[in-house]
């Protein structure tokens, strides 16, 4: 069943309209953007707007085609077939969302090709089925371009099958609204927190491998809202998750002290 609670989502541009057009035209969508910028929240929001179930798969190195499509299992009455999340979405209709798809093996993502062009079919070799996608089926994938390298890049033959949306972190004004909505923390404190977050992002590729995400800012605000001192909340929710290096952590704590 779909989640009945309404998700807050603040559009950064025309991504809602573009996604809706893609859905209406039965086109697959690729979402590019840094960690914690709202890609998953956006997909969940659009699933609610379109009244479709979302099947989320967090991709990783050991993900196999069987994990997506399904496999034979042994039960009390013998062997039976169990659909994977991709197959369920194809049969029943819904959004199959593959998060951080570049983490999956190349031989796994090949199974997406006949679903991401005009055919919209899913061949299942082990059962001999050829499933035509439900009219409400939609394929959505996401990845962080900053993690890409020669070993973990999305193949051009895959990428060119999708309508692509590029996400960035929200503007400071938008981020204040988002963090206030999600945490319930007062606006003045959130404004200071967002300033800190943007200062931390300027350290990316210098002292930090990853930027301070909107998600981490929300976690920090929630901890402050529940009574943890602001500097301590920033330390455990921002500094510590971003680095293990002693010198870098000392620099981050100095930056935090300048804000709180």
PDB file of C-alpha atoms in Angstrom:
ATOM      1  CA  UNK A   1       0.000   0.000   0.000  1.00  0.00           C
ATOM      2  CA  UNK A   2       1.110   3.549  -0.657  1.00  0.00           C
ATOM      3  CA  UNK A   3       2.172   5.816   2.179  1.00  0.00           C
ATOM      4  CA  UNK A   4      -0.831   7.968   3.106  1.00  0.00           C
ATOM      5  CA  UNK A   5       1.262  10.720   4.720  1.00  0.00           C
ATOM      6  CA  UNK A   6       1.943  13.643   2.392  1.00  0.00           C
ATOM      7  CA  UNK A   7       5.643  14.286   1.771  1.00  0.00           C
ATOM      8  CA  UNK A   8       6.955  17.833   1.759  1.00  0.00           C
ATOM      9  CA  UNK A   9       8.862  18.690  -1.394  1.00  0.00           C
ATOM     10  CA  UNK A  10      10.073  22.119  -2.517  1.00  0.00           C
ATOM     11  CA  UNK A  11      10.777  22.213  -6.274  1.00  0.00           C
ATOM     12  CA  UNK A  12      14.113  23.682  -7.358  1.00  0.00           C
ATOM     13  CA  UNK A  13      12.996  24.254 -10.945  1.00  0.00           C
ATOM     14  CA  UNK A  14      10.658  22.507 -13.380  1.00  0.00           C
ATOM     15  CA  UNK A  15      11.546  18.972 -12.339  1.00  0.00           C
ATOM     16  CA  UNK A  16       7.967  18.170 -11.279  1.00  0.00           C
ATOM     17  CA  UNK A  17       6.554  19.174 -14.682  1.00  0.00           C
ATOM     18  CA  UNK A  18       9.313  17.357 -16.591  1.00  0.00           C
ATOM     19  CA  UNK A  19       8.887  14.151 -14.584  1.00  0.00           C
ATOM     20  CA  UNK A  20       5.109  14.291 -15.099  1.00  0.00           C
ATOM     21  CA  UNK A  21       5.526  14.664 -18.867  1.00  0.00           C
ATOM     22  CA  UNK A  22       7.953  11.727 -18.891  1.00  0.00           C
ATOM     23  CA  UNK A  23       5.473   9.597 -16.953  1.00  0.00           C
ATOM     24  CA  UNK A  24       2.626  10.526 -19.288  1.00  0.00           C
ATOM     25  CA  UNK A  25       4.788   9.558 -22.277  1.00  0.00           C
ATOM     26  CA  UNK A  26       5.948   6.312 -20.609  1.00  0.00           C
ATOM     27  CA  UNK A  27       9.583   7.424 -20.703  1.00  0.00           C
ATOM     28  CA  UNK A  28      12.271   6.386 -18.197  1.00  0.00           C
ATOM     29  CA  UNK A  29      13.992   9.047 -16.079  1.00  0.00           C
ATOM     30  CA  UNK A  30      17.578   9.399 -14.871  1.00  0.00           C
ATOM     31  CA  UNK A  31      18.305  11.698 -11.909  1.00  0.00           C
ATOM     32  CA  UNK A  32      21.844  12.967 -11.357  1.00  0.00           C
ATOM     33  CA  UNK A  33      22.936  14.760  -8.217  1.00  0.00           C
ATOM     34  CA  UNK A  34      25.124  14.729  -5.105  1.00  0.00           C
ATOM     35  CA  UNK A  35      24.423  12.620  -2.021  1.00  0.00           C
ATOM     36  CA  UNK A  36      21.590  13.875   0.180  1.00  0.00           C
ATOM     37  CA  UNK A  37      20.280  16.565  -2.202  1.00  0.00           C
ATOM     38  CA  UNK A  38      16.716  15.204  -2.342  1.00  0.00           C
ATOM     39  CA  UNK A  39      16.698  12.710  -5.244  1.00  0.00           C
ATOM     40  CA  UNK A  40      14.912   9.962  -3.329  1.00  0.00           C
ATOM     41  CA  UNK A  41      12.490  12.394  -1.689  1.00  0.00           C
ATOM     42  CA  UNK A  42      11.630  13.744  -5.139  1.00  0.00           C
ATOM     43  CA  UNK A  43      10.861  10.271  -6.500  1.00  0.00           C
ATOM     44  CA  UNK A  44       8.686   9.457  -3.480  1.00  0.00           C
ATOM     45  CA  UNK A  45       6.887  12.794  -3.877  1.00  0.00           C
ATOM     46  CA  UNK A  46       6.223  12.138  -7.565  1.00  0.00           C
ATOM     47  CA  UNK A  47       4.934   8.651  -6.772  1.00  0.00           C
ATOM     48  CA  UNK A  48       2.365  10.269  -4.489  1.00  0.00           C
ATOM     49  CA  UNK A  49       1.475  12.893  -7.084  1.00  0.00           C
ATOM     50  CA  UNK A  50       0.974  10.239  -9.761  1.00  0.00           C
ATOM     51  CA  UNK A  51      -0.708   7.817  -7.324  1.00  0.00           C
ATOM     52  CA  UNK A  52       1.755   5.047  -8.107  1.00  0.00           C
ATOM     53  CA  UNK A  53       3.548   2.633  -5.832  1.00  0.00           C
ATOM     54  CA  UNK A  54       7.336   2.991  -5.712  1.00  0.00           C
ATOM     55  CA  UNK A  55       9.660  -0.019  -5.556  1.00  0.00           C
ATOM     56  CA  UNK A  56      13.044   1.259  -4.334  1.00  0.00           C
ATOM     57  CA  UNK A  57      16.227  -0.757  -4.853  1.00  0.00           C
ATOM     58  CA  UNK A  58      19.478   0.449  -3.264  1.00  0.00           C
ATOM     59  CA  UNK A  59      22.134  -0.718  -5.712  1.00  0.00           C
ATOM     60  CA  UNK A  60      25.450  -2.245  -4.617  1.00  0.00           C
ATOM     61  CA  UNK A  61      28.360  -4.295  -5.991  1.00  0.00           C
ATOM     62  CA  UNK A  62      26.724  -7.639  -5.246  1.00  0.00           C
ATOM     63  CA  UNK A  63      23.348  -6.791  -6.789  1.00  0.00           C
ATOM     64  CA  UNK A  64      22.470  -9.415  -9.396  1.00  0.00           C
ATOM     65  CA  UNK A  65      19.902  -9.505 -12.164  1.00  0.00           C
ATOM     66  CA  UNK A  66      18.045 -12.120 -10.091  1.00  0.00           C
ATOM     67  CA  UNK A  67      17.737  -9.619  -7.237  1.00  0.00           C
ATOM     68  CA  UNK A  68      15.839  -7.355  -9.636  1.00  0.00           C
ATOM     69  CA  UNK A  69      13.935  -9.870 -11.753  1.00  0.00           C
ATOM     70  CA  UNK A  70      13.282 -12.732  -9.337  1.00  0.00           C
ATOM     71  CA  UNK A  71      14.352 -16.310  -8.622  1.00  0.00           C
ATOM     72  CA  UNK A  72      13.105 -19.807  -7.958  1.00  0.00           C
ATOM     73  CA  UNK A  73      12.726 -20.641  -4.270  1.00  0.00           C
ATOM     74  CA  UNK A  74      12.071 -23.895  -2.448  1.00  0.00           C
ATOM     75  CA  UNK A  75       8.951 -24.090  -0.308  1.00  0.00           C
ATOM     76  CA  UNK A  76       6.884 -26.751   1.452  1.00  0.00           C
ATOM     77  CA  UNK A  77       5.203 -27.709  -1.830  1.00  0.00           C
ATOM     78  CA  UNK A  78       8.370 -27.663  -3.925  1.00  0.00           C
ATOM     79  CA  UNK A  79       9.989 -25.051  -6.127  1.00  0.00           C
ATOM     80  CA  UNK A  80       8.168 -21.821  -6.918  1.00  0.00           C
ATOM     81  CA  UNK A  81       9.000 -18.544  -8.665  1.00  0.00           C
ATOM     82  CA  UNK A  82       9.137 -15.262  -6.742  1.00  0.00           C
ATOM     83  CA  UNK A  83       9.134 -11.953  -8.631  1.00  0.00           C
ATOM     84  CA  UNK A  84      11.784  -9.373  -7.794  1.00  0.00           C
ATOM     85  CA  UNK A  85      10.931  -5.672  -7.326  1.00  0.00           C
ATOM     86  CA  UNK A  86      11.517  -4.819 -10.984  1.00  0.00           C
ATOM     87  CA  UNK A  87       9.208  -7.591 -12.186  1.00  0.00           C
ATOM     88  CA  UNK A  88       6.490  -6.647  -9.688  1.00  0.00           C
ATOM     89  CA  UNK A  89       6.569  -3.050 -10.907  1.00  0.00           C
ATOM     90  CA  UNK A  90       6.442  -4.201 -14.539  1.00  0.00           C
ATOM     91  CA  UNK A  91       3.493  -6.545 -13.909  1.00  0.00           C
ATOM     92  CA  UNK A  92       1.433  -4.439 -11.530  1.00  0.00           C
ATOM     93  CA  UNK A  93       2.363  -0.893 -12.519  1.00  0.00           C
ATOM     94  CA  UNK A  94       4.429   1.462 -10.399  1.00  0.00           C
ATOM     95  CA  UNK A  95       7.768   3.219 -10.282  1.00  0.00           C
ATOM     96  CA  UNK A  96      10.854   1.021 -10.011  1.00  0.00           C
ATOM     97  CA  UNK A  97      13.554   3.283  -8.570  1.00  0.00           C
ATOM     98  CA  UNK A  98      17.167   2.098  -8.721  1.00  0.00           C
ATOM     99  CA  UNK A  99      19.117   4.318  -6.346  1.00  0.00           C
ATOM    100  CA  UNK A 100      22.864   4.797  -7.073  1.00  0.00           C
ATOM    101  CA  UNK A 101      22.591   2.564 -10.128  1.00  0.00           C
ATOM    102  CA  UNK A 102      26.311   2.881 -10.977  1.00  0.00           C
ATOM    103  CA  UNK A 103      27.069   0.770  -7.901  1.00  0.00           C
ATOM    104  CA  UNK A 104      25.436  -2.214  -9.614  1.00  0.00           C
ATOM    105  CA  UNK A 105      27.420  -4.506 -11.918  1.00  0.00           C
ATOM    106  CA  UNK A 106      27.263  -3.799 -15.658  1.00  0.00           C
ATOM    107  CA  UNK A 107      25.784  -7.241 -16.391  1.00  0.00           C
ATOM    108  CA  UNK A 108      22.960  -6.441 -13.973  1.00  0.00           C
ATOM    109  CA  UNK A 109      21.910  -3.131 -15.539  1.00  0.00           C
ATOM    110  CA  UNK A 110      21.724  -4.693 -19.031  1.00  0.00           C
ATOM    111  CA  UNK A 111      18.378  -6.183 -17.983  1.00  0.00           C
ATOM    112  CA  UNK A 112      16.991  -2.623 -18.027  1.00  0.00           C
ATOM    113  CA  UNK A 113      17.585  -2.049 -21.745  1.00  0.00           C
ATOM    114  CA  UNK A 114      14.402  -3.606 -23.190  1.00  0.00           C
ATOM    115  CA  UNK A 115      12.373  -1.720 -20.562  1.00  0.00           C
ATOM    116  CA  UNK A 116      13.951   1.651 -21.325  1.00  0.00           C
ATOM    117  CA  UNK A 117      13.145   1.921 -25.022  1.00  0.00           C
ATOM    118  CA  UNK A 118      10.032   1.603 -27.189  1.00  0.00           C
ATOM    119  CA  UNK A 119       9.688  -2.131 -26.435  1.00  0.00           C
ATOM    120  CA  UNK A 120       8.863  -1.782 -22.713  1.00  0.00           C
ATOM    121  CA  UNK A 121       9.236  -5.522 -22.184  1.00  0.00           C
ATOM    122  CA  UNK A 122      10.955  -7.698 -19.591  1.00  0.00           C
ATOM    123  CA  UNK A 123      12.183 -11.112 -20.770  1.00  0.00           C
ATOM    124  CA  UNK A 124      12.564 -13.630 -17.941  1.00  0.00           C
ATOM    125  CA  UNK A 125      14.810 -16.409 -19.213  1.00  0.00           C
ATOM    126  CA  UNK A 126      14.285 -18.748 -16.251  1.00  0.00           C
ATOM    127  CA  UNK A 127      10.504 -18.900 -16.724  1.00  0.00           C
ATOM    128  CA  UNK A 128      10.350 -18.263 -20.462  1.00  0.00           C
ATOM    129  CA  UNK A 129       8.057 -15.263 -19.914  1.00  0.00           C
ATOM    130  CA  UNK A 130       8.063 -12.073 -21.954  1.00  0.00           C
ATOM    131  CA  UNK A 131       6.232  -9.496 -19.850  1.00  0.00           C
ATOM    132  CA  UNK A 132       4.831  -6.356 -21.447  1.00  0.00           C
ATOM    133  CA  UNK A 133       5.068  -3.458 -19.015  1.00  0.00           C
ATOM    134  CA  UNK A 134       1.896  -2.265 -17.319  1.00  0.00           C
ATOM    135  CA  UNK A 135       0.812   1.179 -18.645  1.00  0.00           C
ATOM    136  CA  UNK A 136       1.658   2.711 -15.249  1.00  0.00           C
ATOM    137  CA  UNK A 137       5.136   1.167 -15.067  1.00  0.00           C
ATOM    138  CA  UNK A 138       7.967   3.703 -14.937  1.00  0.00           C
ATOM    139  CA  UNK A 139      11.698   3.130 -14.618  1.00  0.00           C
ATOM    140  CA  UNK A 140      13.717   5.710 -12.652  1.00  0.00           C
ATOM    141  CA  UNK A 141      17.433   5.502 -11.880  1.00  0.00           C
ATOM    142  CA  UNK A 142      19.742   7.845  -9.976  1.00  0.00           C
ATOM    143  CA  UNK A 143      23.434   8.287  -9.324  1.00  0.00           C
ATOM    144  CA  UNK A 144      25.993  10.732  -7.999  1.00  0.00           C
ATOM    145  CA  UNK A 145      28.208  11.935 -10.897  1.00  0.00           C
ATOM    146  CA  UNK A 146      30.904  12.864  -8.362  1.00  0.00           C
ATOM    147  CA  UNK A 147      31.503   9.168  -7.641  1.00  0.00           C
ATOM    148  CA  UNK A 148      31.969   8.199 -11.272  1.00  0.00           C
ATOM    149  CA  UNK A 149      35.248   6.781 -12.520  1.00  0.00           C
ATOM    150  CA  UNK A 150      36.348   4.457 -15.312  1.00  0.00           C
ATOM    151  CA  UNK A 151      35.208   1.423 -13.347  1.00  0.00           C
ATOM    152  CA  UNK A 152      31.923   2.894 -12.112  1.00  0.00           C
ATOM    153  CA  UNK A 153      30.408   4.954 -14.876  1.00  0.00           C
ATOM    154  CA  UNK A 154      26.996   4.572 -16.451  1.00  0.00           C
ATOM    155  CA  UNK A 155      27.422   3.156 -19.957  1.00  0.00           C
ATOM    156  CA  UNK A 156      26.479   5.621 -22.742  1.00  0.00           C
ATOM    157  CA  UNK A 157      24.208   2.944 -24.236  1.00  0.00           C
ATOM    158  CA  UNK A 158      22.278   2.954 -20.954  1.00  0.00           C
ATOM    159  CA  UNK A 159      22.387   6.690 -20.221  1.00  0.00           C
ATOM    160  CA  UNK A 160      21.029   7.666 -23.646  1.00  0.00           C
ATOM    161  CA  UNK A 161      17.819   5.753 -23.055  1.00  0.00           C
ATOM    162  CA  UNK A 162      16.627   8.147 -20.341  1.00  0.00           C
ATOM    163  CA  UNK A 163      15.182  11.595 -19.857  1.00  0.00           C
ATOM    164  CA  UNK A 164      17.771  13.188 -17.541  1.00  0.00           C
ATOM    165  CA  UNK A 165      17.285  15.575 -14.626  1.00  0.00           C
ATOM    166  CA  UNK A 166      20.226  17.199 -12.861  1.00  0.00           C
ATOM    167  CA  UNK A 167      19.870  18.055  -9.168  1.00  0.00           C
ATOM    168  CA  UNK A 168      22.050  20.276  -7.009  1.00  0.00           C
ATOM    169  CA  UNK A 169      21.783  21.320  -3.383  1.00  0.00           C
ATOM    170  CA  UNK A 170      18.977  23.864  -2.890  1.00  0.00           C
ATOM    171  CA  UNK A 171      19.693  27.579  -2.771  1.00  0.00           C
ATOM    172  CA  UNK A 172      20.265  28.865   0.791  1.00  0.00           C
ATOM    173  CA  UNK A 173      16.779  30.403   0.854  1.00  0.00           C
ATOM    174  CA  UNK A 174      15.155  27.144  -0.265  1.00  0.00           C
ATOM    175  CA  UNK A 175      17.302  25.085   2.086  1.00  0.00           C
ATOM    176  CA  UNK A 176      16.197  27.180   5.080  1.00  0.00           C
ATOM    177  CA  UNK A 177      12.563  26.465   4.199  1.00  0.00           C
ATOM    178  CA  UNK A 178      13.248  22.730   3.734  1.00  0.00           C
ATOM    179  CA  UNK A 179      15.200  22.319   6.992  1.00  0.00           C
ATOM    180  CA  UNK A 180      12.571  24.293   8.933  1.00  0.00           C
ATOM    181  CA  UNK A 181       9.772  22.122   7.488  1.00  0.00           C
ATOM    182  CA  UNK A 182      11.527  18.838   8.188  1.00  0.00           C
ATOM    183  CA  UNK A 183      12.884  19.622  11.658  1.00  0.00           C
ATOM    184  CA  UNK A 184      10.558  22.209  13.213  1.00  0.00           C
ATOM    185  CA  UNK A 185      13.609  24.213  14.347  1.00  0.00           C
ATOM    186  CA  UNK A 186      13.309  28.012  14.495  1.00  0.00           C
ATOM    187  CA  UNK A 187      14.223  29.941  11.350  1.00  0.00           C
ATOM    188  CA  UNK A 188      17.047  31.988  12.887  1.00  0.00           C
ATOM    189  CA  UNK A 189      18.966  28.909  14.014  1.00  0.00           C
ATOM    190  CA  UNK A 190      18.319  27.152  10.708  1.00  0.00           C
ATOM    191  CA  UNK A 191      19.672  30.146   8.796  1.00  0.00           C
ATOM    192  CA  UNK A 192      22.912  29.902  10.769  1.00  0.00           C
ATOM    193  CA  UNK A 193      23.015  26.158  10.192  1.00  0.00           C
ATOM    194  CA  UNK A 194      22.566  26.576   6.432  1.00  0.00           C
ATOM    195  CA  UNK A 195      25.392  29.147   6.368  1.00  0.00           C
ATOM    196  CA  UNK A 196      27.597  26.593   8.093  1.00  0.00           C
ATOM    197  CA  UNK A 197      26.547  23.938   5.578  1.00  0.00           C
ATOM    198  CA  UNK A 198      27.501  26.144   2.648  1.00  0.00           C
ATOM    199  CA  UNK A 199      30.868  26.937   4.237  1.00  0.00           C
ATOM    200  CA  UNK A 200      31.468  23.202   4.622  1.00  0.00           C
ATOM    201  CA  UNK A 201      30.570  22.614   0.962  1.00  0.00           C
ATOM    202  CA  UNK A 202      33.275  25.018  -0.097  1.00  0.00           C
ATOM    203  CA  UNK A 203      35.774  22.610   1.477  1.00  0.00           C
ATOM    204  CA  UNK A 204      34.757  19.768  -0.856  1.00  0.00           C
ATOM    205  CA  UNK A 205      37.628  18.486  -3.017  1.00  0.00           C
ATOM    206  CA  UNK A 206      40.067  20.297  -0.734  1.00  0.00           C
ATOM    207  CA  UNK A 207      39.774  18.800   2.733  1.00  0.00           C
ATOM    208  CA  UNK A 208      36.545  16.832   2.269  1.00  0.00           C
ATOM    209  CA  UNK A 209      35.692  14.094  -0.219  1.00  0.00           C
ATOM    210  CA  UNK A 210      31.956  14.641   0.216  1.00  0.00           C
ATOM    211  CA  UNK A 211      29.891  17.775   0.794  1.00  0.00           C
ATOM    212  CA  UNK A 212      27.555  18.465   3.701  1.00  0.00           C
ATOM    213  CA  UNK A 213      24.184  17.318   2.418  1.00  0.00           C
ATOM    214  CA  UNK A 214      20.762  18.807   3.026  1.00  0.00           C
ATOM    215  CA  UNK A 215      19.958  15.498   4.740  1.00  0.00           C
ATOM    216  CA  UNK A 216      22.747  16.036   7.282  1.00  0.00           C
ATOM    217  CA  UNK A 217      21.578  19.591   7.918  1.00  0.00           C
ATOM    218  CA  UNK A 218      18.096  18.241   8.656  1.00  0.00           C
ATOM    219  CA  UNK A 219      19.535  15.640  11.053  1.00  0.00           C
ATOM    220  CA  UNK A 220      21.508  18.371  12.819  1.00  0.00           C
ATOM    221  CA  UNK A 221      18.435  20.605  13.114  1.00  0.00           C
ATOM    222  CA  UNK A 222      16.377  17.723  14.537  1.00  0.00           C
ATOM    223  CA  UNK A 223      18.999  17.083  17.204  1.00  0.00           C
ATOM    224  CA  UNK A 224      19.106  20.782  18.145  1.00  0.00           C
ATOM    225  CA  UNK A 225      15.309  20.899  18.220  1.00  0.00           C
ATOM    226  CA  UNK A 226      15.247  17.979  20.652  1.00  0.00           C
ATOM    227  CA  UNK A 227      17.580  19.777  23.052  1.00  0.00           C
ATOM    228  CA  UNK A 228      21.160  18.871  22.095  1.00  0.00           C
ATOM    229  CA  UNK A 229      23.486  21.928  22.196  1.00  0.00           C
ATOM    230  CA  UNK A 230      23.964  23.300  18.669  1.00  0.00           C
ATOM    231  CA  UNK A 231      27.757  22.936  18.575  1.00  0.00           C
ATOM    232  CA  UNK A 232      27.547  19.326  19.734  1.00  0.00           C
ATOM    233  CA  UNK A 233      24.795  18.533  17.234  1.00  0.00           C
ATOM    234  CA  UNK A 234      26.962  19.989  14.450  1.00  0.00           C
ATOM    235  CA  UNK A 235      29.903  17.923  15.599  1.00  0.00           C
ATOM    236  CA  UNK A 236      28.095  14.568  15.642  1.00  0.00           C
ATOM    237  CA  UNK A 237      25.834  15.172  12.624  1.00  0.00           C
ATOM    238  CA  UNK A 238      28.135  17.164  10.335  1.00  0.00           C
ATOM    239  CA  UNK A 239      31.817  16.954  11.262  1.00  0.00           C
ATOM    240  CA  UNK A 240      32.108  13.302  12.281  1.00  0.00           C
ATOM    241  CA  UNK A 241      30.125  11.863   9.320  1.00  0.00           C
ATOM    242  CA  UNK A 242      32.176  13.904   6.840  1.00  0.00           C
ATOM    243  CA  UNK A 243      35.691  12.897   7.846  1.00  0.00           C
ATOM    244  CA  UNK A 244      37.854  10.526   9.896  1.00  0.00           C
ATOM    245  CA  UNK A 245      41.024  12.587   9.536  1.00  0.00           C
ATOM    246  CA  UNK A 246      42.110  14.179  12.831  1.00  0.00           C
ATOM    247  CA  UNK A 247      43.407  17.413  11.281  1.00  0.00           C
ATOM    248  CA  UNK A 248      40.335  17.803   9.079  1.00  0.00           C
ATOM    249  CA  UNK A 249      38.015  17.221  12.038  1.00  0.00           C
ATOM    250  CA  UNK A 250      39.884  19.880  14.028  1.00  0.00           C
ATOM    251  CA  UNK A 251      39.401  22.340  11.159  1.00  0.00           C
ATOM    252  CA  UNK A 252      35.692  21.469  10.931  1.00  0.00           C
ATOM    253  CA  UNK A 253      35.199  21.969  14.653  1.00  0.00           C
ATOM    254  CA  UNK A 254      36.897  25.356  14.411  1.00  0.00           C
ATOM    255  CA  UNK A 255      34.502  26.297  11.609  1.00  0.00           C
ATOM    256  CA  UNK A 256      31.534  25.080  13.683  1.00  0.00           C
ATOM    257  CA  UNK A 257      32.705  27.167  16.657  1.00  0.00           C
ATOM    258  CA  UNK A 258      32.675  30.220  14.422  1.00  0.00           C
ATOM    259  CA  UNK A 259      28.978  29.709  13.704  1.00  0.00           C
ATOM    260  CA  UNK A 260      27.758  28.315  17.057  1.00  0.00           C
TER     261      UNK A 260
END
